[in-house]
């Protein structure tokens, strides 16, 4: 198994900088998810690691070996595509064994049988891809990667062609497979639920740049920017404009419908504040938001109310029934520790004393 180091990796297509100076370490055995919206450069980054797209700058190291200019087959990496890319005229067994036959390996039958057992494909080995469901095809594509015993697996949105139920089931299978193989996975998706549930660490990309790298919990609990805050969580953190003011010696964020305590620090700065939907409660307190309910969504066990506060919006999530209706005026409160604070100019997270100011800007 292998570790991957990416140093200042860049790829331009004419005027478009698809990947812009990304540096990232993927540890041996890690399940790293590259997460971001369409066009953020995640596929280009993965294809550069695979050797399918040459970088215009930077380096890629596999276990400290510089592979930046190496051909794909010299990289000891296996890629799984969204489209599966199976050979339609070959059986499942032959599809899985293809990479070994291409390398003239003698132990093809034994290896195919082993991989089929790992993926539960034993009964399907004689079928052609057209006689398989989407989920089964996806497993065959995975089998073809697995059979090579690569140093790392590169997966590009492998679940996006599956329906919602199958996607959830296959997500759990992939997590289980990763645990059993203890192999290195780099996994591209725009689906934050996939990232949260499967990743050991998430790398969030925006416009070709890395916004934040951290465990799912770190990225959720302390989003490094308004972009990450708005991308992770369903619904995500709603952001409200406010100004930092020193009131009776303590710092508060004050704006239209917003009055939140922040502890120590200096005032006079424009910020964006937000609270996750599950951390807001109906009621009044030292931390208070006031607004108007615009929409209430029923999720079955829970409800989500979308509430207009000043020029922004927040969401409140809680057990059914919330007893709110569109048009209601409502006061919301929260634990002050749950307030997220960002610079209105840079969008970067502002850390309040006494928290350690790591990648964030101190107030
Ligand atoms: P998606 O989720 O939609 O696949 P992505 O995050 O994987 O998006 P990329 O496919 O890496 O994004 O594309 C990043 C940017 O680079 C986009 O603006 C895209 O249009 C551009 N791009 C990618 N490949 C090429 C190419 N071969 N030629 C020109 N532009 C490209």
CSV table of C-alpha atoms and ligand atoms in Angstrom, one decimal:
chain,number,residue,atom,x,y,z
A,1,UNK,CA,0.0,0.0,0.0
A,2,UNK,CA,1.2,3.5,-0.8
A,3,UNK,CA,1.1,7.1,0.4
A,4,UNK,CA,0.7,9.9,-2.1
A,5,UNK,CA,2.2,13.4,-1.9
A,6,UNK,CA,1.0,16.2,-4.1
A,7,UNK,CA,3.1,19.3,-4.2
A,8,UNK,CA,1.8,22.6,-5.8
A,9,UNK,CA,0.0,20.7,-8.5
A,10,UNK,CA,-1.5,22.9,-11.3
A,11,UNK,CA,-3.3,22.2,-14.5
A,12,UNK,CA,-4.3,24.9,-17.0
A,13,UNK,CA,-6.6,24.3,-20.0
A,14,UNK,CA,-6.0,27.5,-22.1
A,15,UNK,CA,-7.4,30.3,-19.9
A,16,UNK,CA,-9.0,28.0,-17.4
A,17,UNK,CA,-6.9,27.0,-14.3
A,18,UNK,CA,-8.7,23.7,-13.4
A,19,UNK,CA,-6.3,22.9,-10.5
A,20,UNK,CA,-4.4,25.7,-8.9
A,21,UNK,CA,-1.3,24.9,-6.8
A,22,UNK,CA,-2.8,22.1,-4.7
A,23,UNK,CA,-0.6,20.5,-2.1
A,24,UNK,CA,-1.9,17.5,-0.2
A,25,UNK,CA,-0.6,14.4,1.6
A,26,UNK,CA,-2.6,11.2,1.4
A,27,UNK,CA,-1.4,8.7,4.1
A,28,UNK,CA,-1.0,5.0,3.6
A,29,UNK,CA,-4.4,3.3,4.2
A,30,UNK,CA,-6.3,6.6,4.2
A,31,UNK,CA,-9.8,7.1,2.6
A,32,UNK,CA,-9.3,10.6,1.3
A,33,UNK,CA,-12.4,12.2,-0.4
A,34,UNK,CA,-11.9,15.1,-2.8
A,35,UNK,CA,-15.2,17.0,-2.4
A,36,UNK,CA,-16.5,20.0,-4.3
A,37,UNK,CA,-19.1,21.3,-6.7
A,38,UNK,CA,-19.1,20.6,-10.5
A,39,UNK,CA,-16.1,22.2,-12.2
A,40,UNK,CA,-14.0,22.7,-9.0
A,41,UNK,CA,-11.2,20.6,-10.5
A,42,UNK,CA,-11.5,17.3,-8.6
A,43,UNK,CA,-11.6,15.0,-11.6
A,44,UNK,CA,-8.6,16.8,-13.1
A,45,UNK,CA,-6.7,16.4,-9.9
A,46,UNK,CA,-7.5,12.7,-9.8
A,47,UNK,CA,-6.6,12.2,-13.5
A,48,UNK,CA,-3.3,13.9,-12.8
A,49,UNK,CA,-2.6,11.4,-10.0
A,50,UNK,CA,-3.6,8.6,-12.3
A,51,UNK,CA,-1.3,9.9,-15.1
A,52,UNK,CA,-4.2,10.5,-17.5
A,53,UNK,CA,-3.8,14.3,-17.6
A,54,UNK,CA,-0.3,15.8,-17.5
A,55,UNK,CA,0.1,18.6,-14.9
A,56,UNK,CA,1.3,22.1,-16.1
A,57,UNK,CA,3.1,22.5,-12.7
A,58,UNK,CA,4.0,20.7,-9.5
A,59,UNK,CA,4.9,17.2,-8.5
A,60,UNK,CA,3.3,13.9,-7.5
A,61,UNK,CA,5.2,11.4,-5.3
A,62,UNK,CA,4.1,7.9,-4.7
A,63,UNK,CA,5.9,6.5,-1.6
A,64,UNK,CA,8.5,9.3,-2.1
A,65,UNK,CA,9.1,8.2,-5.8
A,66,UNK,CA,8.5,11.1,-8.2
A,67,UNK,CA,5.9,9.8,-10.7
A,68,UNK,CA,4.9,13.2,-12.2
A,69,UNK,CA,6.1,12.1,-15.6
A,70,UNK,CA,5.5,8.4,-15.3
A,71,UNK,CA,3.1,6.6,-17.7
A,72,UNK,CA,-0.2,5.4,-16.1
A,73,UNK,CA,0.7,1.8,-16.1
A,74,UNK,CA,4.0,2.5,-14.3
A,75,UNK,CA,2.2,4.1,-11.4
A,76,UNK,CA,0.9,1.1,-9.5
A,77,UNK,CA,-2.5,2.9,-9.1
A,78,UNK,CA,-5.9,1.6,-10.2
A,79,UNK,CA,-8.7,3.9,-11.3
A,80,UNK,CA,-12.4,3.2,-11.1
A,81,UNK,CA,-14.6,5.5,-13.3
A,82,UNK,CA,-18.2,6.7,-12.9
A,83,UNK,CA,-19.1,5.0,-16.2
A,84,UNK,CA,-17.6,1.6,-15.1
A,85,UNK,CA,-15.9,1.3,-18.5
A,86,UNK,CA,-16.5,-2.5,-18.7
A,87,UNK,CA,-15.9,-4.4,-22.0
A,88,UNK,CA,-19.4,-5.3,-23.1
A,89,UNK,CA,-18.4,-8.5,-25.0
A,90,UNK,CA,-16.4,-10.0,-22.2
A,91,UNK,CA,-17.9,-12.0,-19.2
A,92,UNK,CA,-17.6,-10.7,-15.7
A,93,UNK,CA,-14.7,-13.1,-15.1
A,94,UNK,CA,-12.8,-11.9,-18.2
A,95,UNK,CA,-13.5,-8.2,-17.3
A,96,UNK,CA,-12.1,-8.7,-13.9
A,97,UNK,CA,-9.1,-10.7,-15.1
A,98,UNK,CA,-8.4,-8.3,-18.0
A,99,UNK,CA,-5.6,-6.3,-16.3
A,100,UNK,CA,-3.8,-9.5,-15.3
A,101,UNK,CA,-4.1,-11.0,-18.8
A,102,UNK,CA,-2.7,-7.7,-20.2
A,103,UNK,CA,0.3,-8.1,-18.0
A,104,UNK,CA,0.6,-11.9,-18.8
A,105,UNK,CA,0.2,-12.9,-15.2
A,106,UNK,CA,-0.1,-16.7,-14.7
A,107,UNK,CA,-2.5,-16.7,-11.7
A,108,UNK,CA,-5.5,-15.1,-13.4
A,109,UNK,CA,-8.1,-17.7,-12.4
A,110,UNK,CA,-7.1,-17.8,-8.7
A,111,UNK,CA,-7.0,-14.0,-8.5
A,112,UNK,CA,-10.4,-13.6,-10.2
A,113,UNK,CA,-11.9,-16.1,-7.9
A,114,UNK,CA,-10.5,-14.4,-4.9
A,115,UNK,CA,-11.7,-10.9,-5.9
A,116,UNK,CA,-15.1,-12.3,-6.9
A,117,UNK,CA,-15.4,-13.7,-3.3
A,118,UNK,CA,-14.4,-10.4,-1.7
A,119,UNK,CA,-17.1,-8.6,-3.8
A,120,UNK,CA,-19.8,-11.3,-3.7
A,121,UNK,CA,-19.7,-11.7,-7.5
A,122,UNK,CA,-19.2,-15.5,-7.6
A,123,UNK,CA,-22.6,-16.2,-9.1
A,124,UNK,CA,-22.2,-13.6,-11.8
A,125,UNK,CA,-18.8,-14.6,-13.3
A,126,UNK,CA,-20.3,-16.0,-16.6
A,127,UNK,CA,-22.6,-13.0,-17.3
A,128,UNK,CA,-22.0,-10.2,-19.7
A,129,UNK,CA,-22.2,-6.6,-18.4
A,130,UNK,CA,-25.6,-5.9,-20.1
A,131,UNK,CA,-27.1,-8.6,-17.9
A,132,UNK,CA,-26.0,-6.9,-14.7
A,133,UNK,CA,-27.7,-4.2,-12.6
A,134,UNK,CA,-25.9,-0.8,-12.1
A,135,UNK,CA,-24.7,-1.8,-8.7
A,136,UNK,CA,-23.3,-5.1,-10.0
A,137,UNK,CA,-21.5,-3.4,-12.8
A,138,UNK,CA,-20.0,-1.0,-10.4
A,139,UNK,CA,-18.7,-4.0,-8.3
A,140,UNK,CA,-17.2,-5.6,-11.4
A,141,UNK,CA,-15.4,-2.3,-12.2
A,142,UNK,CA,-14.1,-2.3,-8.6
A,143,UNK,CA,-13.1,-6.0,-9.0
A,144,UNK,CA,-11.0,-5.1,-12.1
A,145,UNK,CA,-9.1,-2.5,-9.9
A,146,UNK,CA,-8.8,-4.8,-7.0
A,147,UNK,CA,-7.4,-7.7,-8.9
A,148,UNK,CA,-4.2,-5.7,-9.6
A,149,UNK,CA,-3.4,-5.3,-5.9
A,150,UNK,CA,-2.5,-1.6,-6.6
A,151,UNK,CA,-0.7,0.7,-4.2
A,152,UNK,CA,-3.8,2.9,-4.2
A,153,UNK,CA,-7.3,3.1,-5.6
A,154,UNK,CA,-8.5,6.2,-7.4
A,155,UNK,CA,-12.3,6.4,-7.7
A,156,UNK,CA,-14.1,9.1,-9.7
A,157,UNK,CA,-17.7,9.4,-8.6
A,158,UNK,CA,-18.2,5.6,-8.7
A,159,UNK,CA,-21.7,5.8,-7.2
A,160,UNK,CA,-23.2,8.6,-9.2
A,161,UNK,CA,-25.0,6.2,-11.7
A,162,UNK,CA,-26.8,4.3,-9.0
A,163,UNK,CA,-30.3,5.1,-7.6
A,164,UNK,CA,-30.5,6.5,-4.1
A,165,UNK,CA,-31.2,3.2,-2.2
A,166,UNK,CA,-28.4,1.4,-4.0
A,167,UNK,CA,-26.0,4.3,-3.4
A,168,UNK,CA,-26.6,4.1,0.3
A,169,UNK,CA,-26.0,0.3,0.3
A,170,UNK,CA,-22.9,0.5,-1.9
A,171,UNK,CA,-21.5,3.3,0.3
A,172,UNK,CA,-21.5,1.0,3.3
A,173,UNK,CA,-20.0,-1.8,1.1
A,174,UNK,CA,-17.1,0.5,0.1
A,175,UNK,CA,-16.4,1.6,3.6
A,176,UNK,CA,-16.4,-2.1,4.7
A,177,UNK,CA,-14.1,-3.0,1.7
A,178,UNK,CA,-11.7,-0.2,2.6
A,179,UNK,CA,-11.6,-1.5,6.2
A,180,UNK,CA,-10.8,-5.0,5.1
A,181,UNK,CA,-8.2,-4.1,2.4
A,182,UNK,CA,-6.5,-1.3,4.5
A,183,UNK,CA,-5.6,0.2,1.2
A,184,UNK,CA,-5.2,3.8,0.2
A,185,UNK,CA,-8.3,5.3,-1.5
A,186,UNK,CA,-8.7,8.7,-3.2
A,187,UNK,CA,-12.3,9.2,-3.9
A,188,UNK,CA,-13.9,12.1,-5.9
A,189,UNK,CA,-17.5,13.2,-5.3
A,190,UNK,CA,-19.7,16.2,-5.2
A,191,UNK,CA,-21.9,14.5,-2.6
A,192,UNK,CA,-21.2,15.7,0.9
A,193,UNK,CA,-23.1,12.8,2.4
A,194,UNK,CA,-20.7,10.3,0.7
A,195,UNK,CA,-17.8,12.4,1.9
A,196,UNK,CA,-19.0,12.6,5.5
A,197,UNK,CA,-19.9,8.9,5.8
A,198,UNK,CA,-16.9,7.3,4.0
A,199,UNK,CA,-13.8,9.6,4.4
A,200,UNK,CA,-11.1,9.4,6.9
A,201,UNK,CA,-10.3,12.9,5.7
A,202,UNK,CA,-12.1,15.3,3.3
A,203,UNK,CA,-10.3,17.7,1.0
A,204,UNK,CA,-12.7,20.5,-0.1
A,205,UNK,CA,-11.9,22.1,-3.4
A,206,UNK,CA,-13.3,25.3,-4.8
A,207,UNK,CA,-12.3,26.9,-8.1
A,208,UNK,CA,-9.2,24.6,-8.4
A,209,UNK,CA,-8.0,25.5,-4.9
A,210,UNK,CA,-8.0,23.6,-1.6
A,211,UNK,CA,-10.4,25.3,0.9
A,212,UNK,CA,-9.9,22.9,3.8
A,213,UNK,CA,-8.5,19.4,4.6
A,214,UNK,CA,-9.6,17.6,7.7
A,215,UNK,CA,-11.6,14.7,9.2
A,216,UNK,CA,-15.3,14.8,8.5
A,217,UNK,CA,-15.9,16.0,12.0
A,218,UNK,CA,-13.3,18.8,11.8
A,219,UNK,CA,-14.8,20.0,8.5
A,220,UNK,CA,-18.3,19.9,9.9
A,221,UNK,CA,-17.5,21.4,13.3
A,222,UNK,CA,-15.1,24.1,12.2
A,223,UNK,CA,-15.6,24.9,8.5
A,224,UNK,CA,-12.6,27.0,7.4
A,225,UNK,CA,-14.5,29.3,5.1
A,226,UNK,CA,-18.0,30.4,4.1
A,227,UNK,CA,-17.7,28.1,1.1
A,228,UNK,CA,-17.2,25.0,3.2
A,229,UNK,CA,-19.9,26.2,5.7
A,230,UNK,CA,-22.3,26.5,2.8
A,231,UNK,CA,-21.3,23.2,1.1
A,232,UNK,CA,-21.5,20.7,4.0
A,233,UNK,CA,-24.6,20.0,6.0
A,234,UNK,CA,-28.2,19.5,4.8
A,235,UNK,CA,-29.3,22.2,5.0
A,236,UNK,CA,-26.0,24.0,5.3
A,237,UNK,CA,-25.2,26.8,7.7
A,238,UNK,CA,-27.1,29.9,6.7
A,239,UNK,CA,-24.9,33.0,6.8
A,240,UNK,CA,-26.1,36.3,8.2
A,241,UNK,CA,-24.3,39.7,7.9
A,242,UNK,CA,-23.4,41.4,11.2
A,243,UNK,CA,-21.0,43.8,12.7
A,244,UNK,CA,-18.7,43.1,15.7
A,245,UNK,CA,-19.5,45.5,18.5
A,246,UNK,CA,-18.0,45.9,21.9
A,247,UNK,CA,-21.0,46.1,24.3
A,248,UNK,CA,-20.2,46.6,28.1
A,249,UNK,CA,-16.7,45.2,27.6
A,250,UNK,CA,-17.8,42.0,25.8
A,251,UNK,CA,-17.9,41.3,22.1
A,252,UNK,CA,-21.2,40.8,20.2
A,253,UNK,CA,-22.2,40.2,16.6
A,254,UNK,CA,-25.1,42.6,15.9
A,255,UNK,CA,-27.1,43.0,12.7
A,256,UNK,CA,-30.6,42.9,11.3
A,257,UNK,CA,-32.4,40.3,13.5
A,258,UNK,CA,-29.0,39.2,14.9
A,259,UNK,CA,-27.6,39.7,18.4
A,260,UNK,CA,-25.1,37.1,19.4
A,261,UNK,CA,-22.4,37.0,22.2
A,262,UNK,CA,-18.9,36.2,21.1
A,263,UNK,CA,-16.7,36.5,24.3
A,264,UNK,CA,-13.6,38.7,24.0
A,265,UNK,CA,-12.0,40.6,21.1
A,266,UNK,CA,-12.2,43.9,19.3
A,267,UNK,CA,-15.3,45.4,17.6
A,268,UNK,CA,-15.7,47.4,14.4
A,269,UNK,CA,-15.5,44.7,11.8
A,270,UNK,CA,-18.0,43.2,9.3
A,271,UNK,CA,-18.6,39.5,9.6
A,272,UNK,CA,-20.9,36.7,8.6
A,273,UNK,CA,-22.4,34.6,11.4
A,274,UNK,CA,-24.1,31.2,11.2
A,275,UNK,CA,-25.4,28.4,13.3
A,276,UNK,CA,-26.1,24.8,12.1
A,277,UNK,CA,-29.8,23.9,11.8
A,278,UNK,CA,-29.7,21.3,14.6
A,279,UNK,CA,-28.1,23.8,17.0
A,280,UNK,CA,-30.9,26.4,16.8
A,281,UNK,CA,-33.8,26.3,19.2
A,282,UNK,CA,-37.1,28.3,19.2
A,283,UNK,CA,-37.0,30.7,22.1
A,284,UNK,CA,-35.1,33.7,23.5
A,285,UNK,CA,-31.8,34.0,25.2
A,286,UNK,CA,-28.5,35.9,25.3
A,287,UNK,CA,-27.9,34.6,21.8
A,288,UNK,CA,-30.8,35.6,19.7
A,289,UNK,CA,-31.9,35.7,16.0
A,290,UNK,CA,-35.3,37.1,15.0
A,291,UNK,CA,-37.0,36.4,11.7
A,292,UNK,CA,-39.9,35.2,9.7
A,293,UNK,CA,-40.6,31.6,8.7
A,294,UNK,CA,-40.7,31.2,4.9
A,295,UNK,CA,-41.1,27.4,4.5
A,296,UNK,CA,-41.4,24.3,6.6
A,297,UNK,CA,-40.3,21.0,5.1
A,298,UNK,CA,-41.4,17.6,6.5
A,299,UNK,CA,-38.6,15.0,6.5
A,300,UNK,CA,-40.6,12.3,8.2
A,301,UNK,CA,-39.2,12.2,11.8
A,302,UNK,CA,-37.9,15.8,11.6
A,303,UNK,CA,-38.9,19.1,10.2
A,304,UNK,CA,-36.8,21.9,8.7
A,305,UNK,CA,-38.0,25.5,8.9
A,306,UNK,CA,-36.3,28.0,6.6
A,307,UNK,CA,-36.3,31.4,8.3
A,308,UNK,CA,-35.5,34.8,6.9
A,309,UNK,CA,-33.4,36.8,9.2
A,310,UNK,CA,-32.6,40.4,8.0
A,311,UNK,CA,-31.2,39.9,4.4
A,312,UNK,CA,-30.1,36.3,5.1
A,313,UNK,CA,-31.6,32.9,5.8
A,314,UNK,CA,-31.1,30.3,8.4
A,315,UNK,CA,-32.6,26.8,8.8
A,316,UNK,CA,-33.8,25.2,12.0
A,317,UNK,CA,-34.0,21.4,12.2
A,318,UNK,CA,-35.8,19.5,14.9
A,319,UNK,CA,-38.2,16.7,15.8
A,320,UNK,CA,-41.7,16.9,14.3
A,321,UNK,CA,-43.8,18.9,14.8
A,322,UNK,CA,-41.9,22.2,15.1
A,323,UNK,CA,-45.3,23.9,15.3
A,324,UNK,CA,-44.2,26.6,12.9
A,325,UNK,CA,-45.9,27.8,9.7
A,326,UNK,CA,-44.9,30.1,6.9
A,327,UNK,CA,-45.4,33.7,7.9
A,328,UNK,CA,-44.8,33.2,11.6
A,329,UNK,CA,-42.5,35.6,13.4
A,330,UNK,CA,-40.0,33.6,15.4
A,331,UNK,CA,-37.2,34.1,17.9
A,332,UNK,CA,-34.3,31.6,17.9
A,333,UNK,CA,-31.5,31.0,20.3
A,334,UNK,CA,-28.5,28.7,20.6
A,335,UNK,CA,-25.5,27.8,22.7
A,336,UNK,CA,-22.9,30.6,22.1
A,337,UNK,CA,-20.2,27.9,21.5
A,338,UNK,CA,-22.2,26.8,18.4
A,339,UNK,CA,-21.9,30.2,16.6
A,340,UNK,CA,-19.7,30.1,13.4
A,341,UNK,CA,-18.0,33.4,12.6
A,342,UNK,CA,-16.4,34.4,9.3
A,343,UNK,CA,-14.7,37.5,7.9
A,344,UNK,CA,-17.2,39.3,5.6
A,345,UNK,CA,-14.3,40.3,3.3
A,346,UNK,CA,-12.2,37.1,3.0
A,347,UNK,CA,-14.8,34.5,4.0
A,348,UNK,CA,-12.3,32.8,6.2
A,349,UNK,CA,-13.2,31.5,9.6
A,350,UNK,CA,-12.5,33.8,12.5
A,351,UNK,CA,-11.5,32.1,15.7
A,352,UNK,CA,-12.4,33.6,19.0
A,353,UNK,CA,-10.1,33.6,22.0
A,354,UNK,CA,-9.4,31.3,23.8
A,355,UNK,CA,-9.6,28.7,21.0
A,356,UNK,CA,-6.3,28.0,19.2
A,357,UNK,CA,-6.0,30.1,16.1
A,358,UNK,CA,-4.7,27.5,13.7
A,359,UNK,CA,-5.6,28.1,10.0
A,360,UNK,CA,-8.1,30.8,10.9
A,361,UNK,CA,-7.8,34.5,11.5
A,362,UNK,CA,-8.1,35.6,15.2
A,363,UNK,CA,-10.6,38.4,15.9
B,1,LIG,P1,-17.5,17.5,-12.4
B,1,LIG,O1,-18.0,17.1,-11.0
B,1,LIG,O2,-18.6,18.3,-13.2
B,1,LIG,O3,-16.9,16.4,-13.2
B,1,LIG,P2,-14.9,18.5,-11.6
B,1,LIG,O4,-14.9,19.2,-10.3
B,1,LIG,O5,-14.5,17.1,-11.7
B,1,LIG,O6,-16.4,18.7,-12.2
B,1,LIG,P3,-13.1,19.1,-13.7
B,1,LIG,O7,-13.7,18.1,-14.6
B,1,LIG,O8,-11.8,18.7,-13.1
B,1,LIG,O9,-14.1,19.5,-12.5
B,1,LIG,O10,-12.9,20.4,-14.5
B,1,LIG,C1,-12.4,21.6,-13.9
B,1,LIG,C2,-12.4,22.7,-14.9
B,1,LIG,O11,-11.5,22.4,-15.9
B,1,LIG,C3,-13.7,23.0,-15.5
B,1,LIG,O12,-13.9,24.4,-15.7
B,1,LIG,C4,-13.6,22.3,-16.8
B,1,LIG,O13,-14.5,22.9,-17.8
B,1,LIG,C5,-12.2,22.4,-17.2
B,1,LIG,N1,-11.7,21.3,-18.0
B,1,LIG,C6,-11.6,20.0,-17.6
B,1,LIG,N2,-11.1,19.2,-18.5
B,1,LIG,C7,-10.9,20.0,-19.6
B,1,LIG,C8,-10.3,19.8,-20.9
B,1,LIG,N3,-9.9,18.6,-21.3
B,1,LIG,N4,-10.3,20.9,-21.7
B,1,LIG,C9,-10.7,22.1,-21.3
B,1,LIG,N5,-11.1,22.4,-20.1
B,1,LIG,C10,-11.3,21.3,-19.2
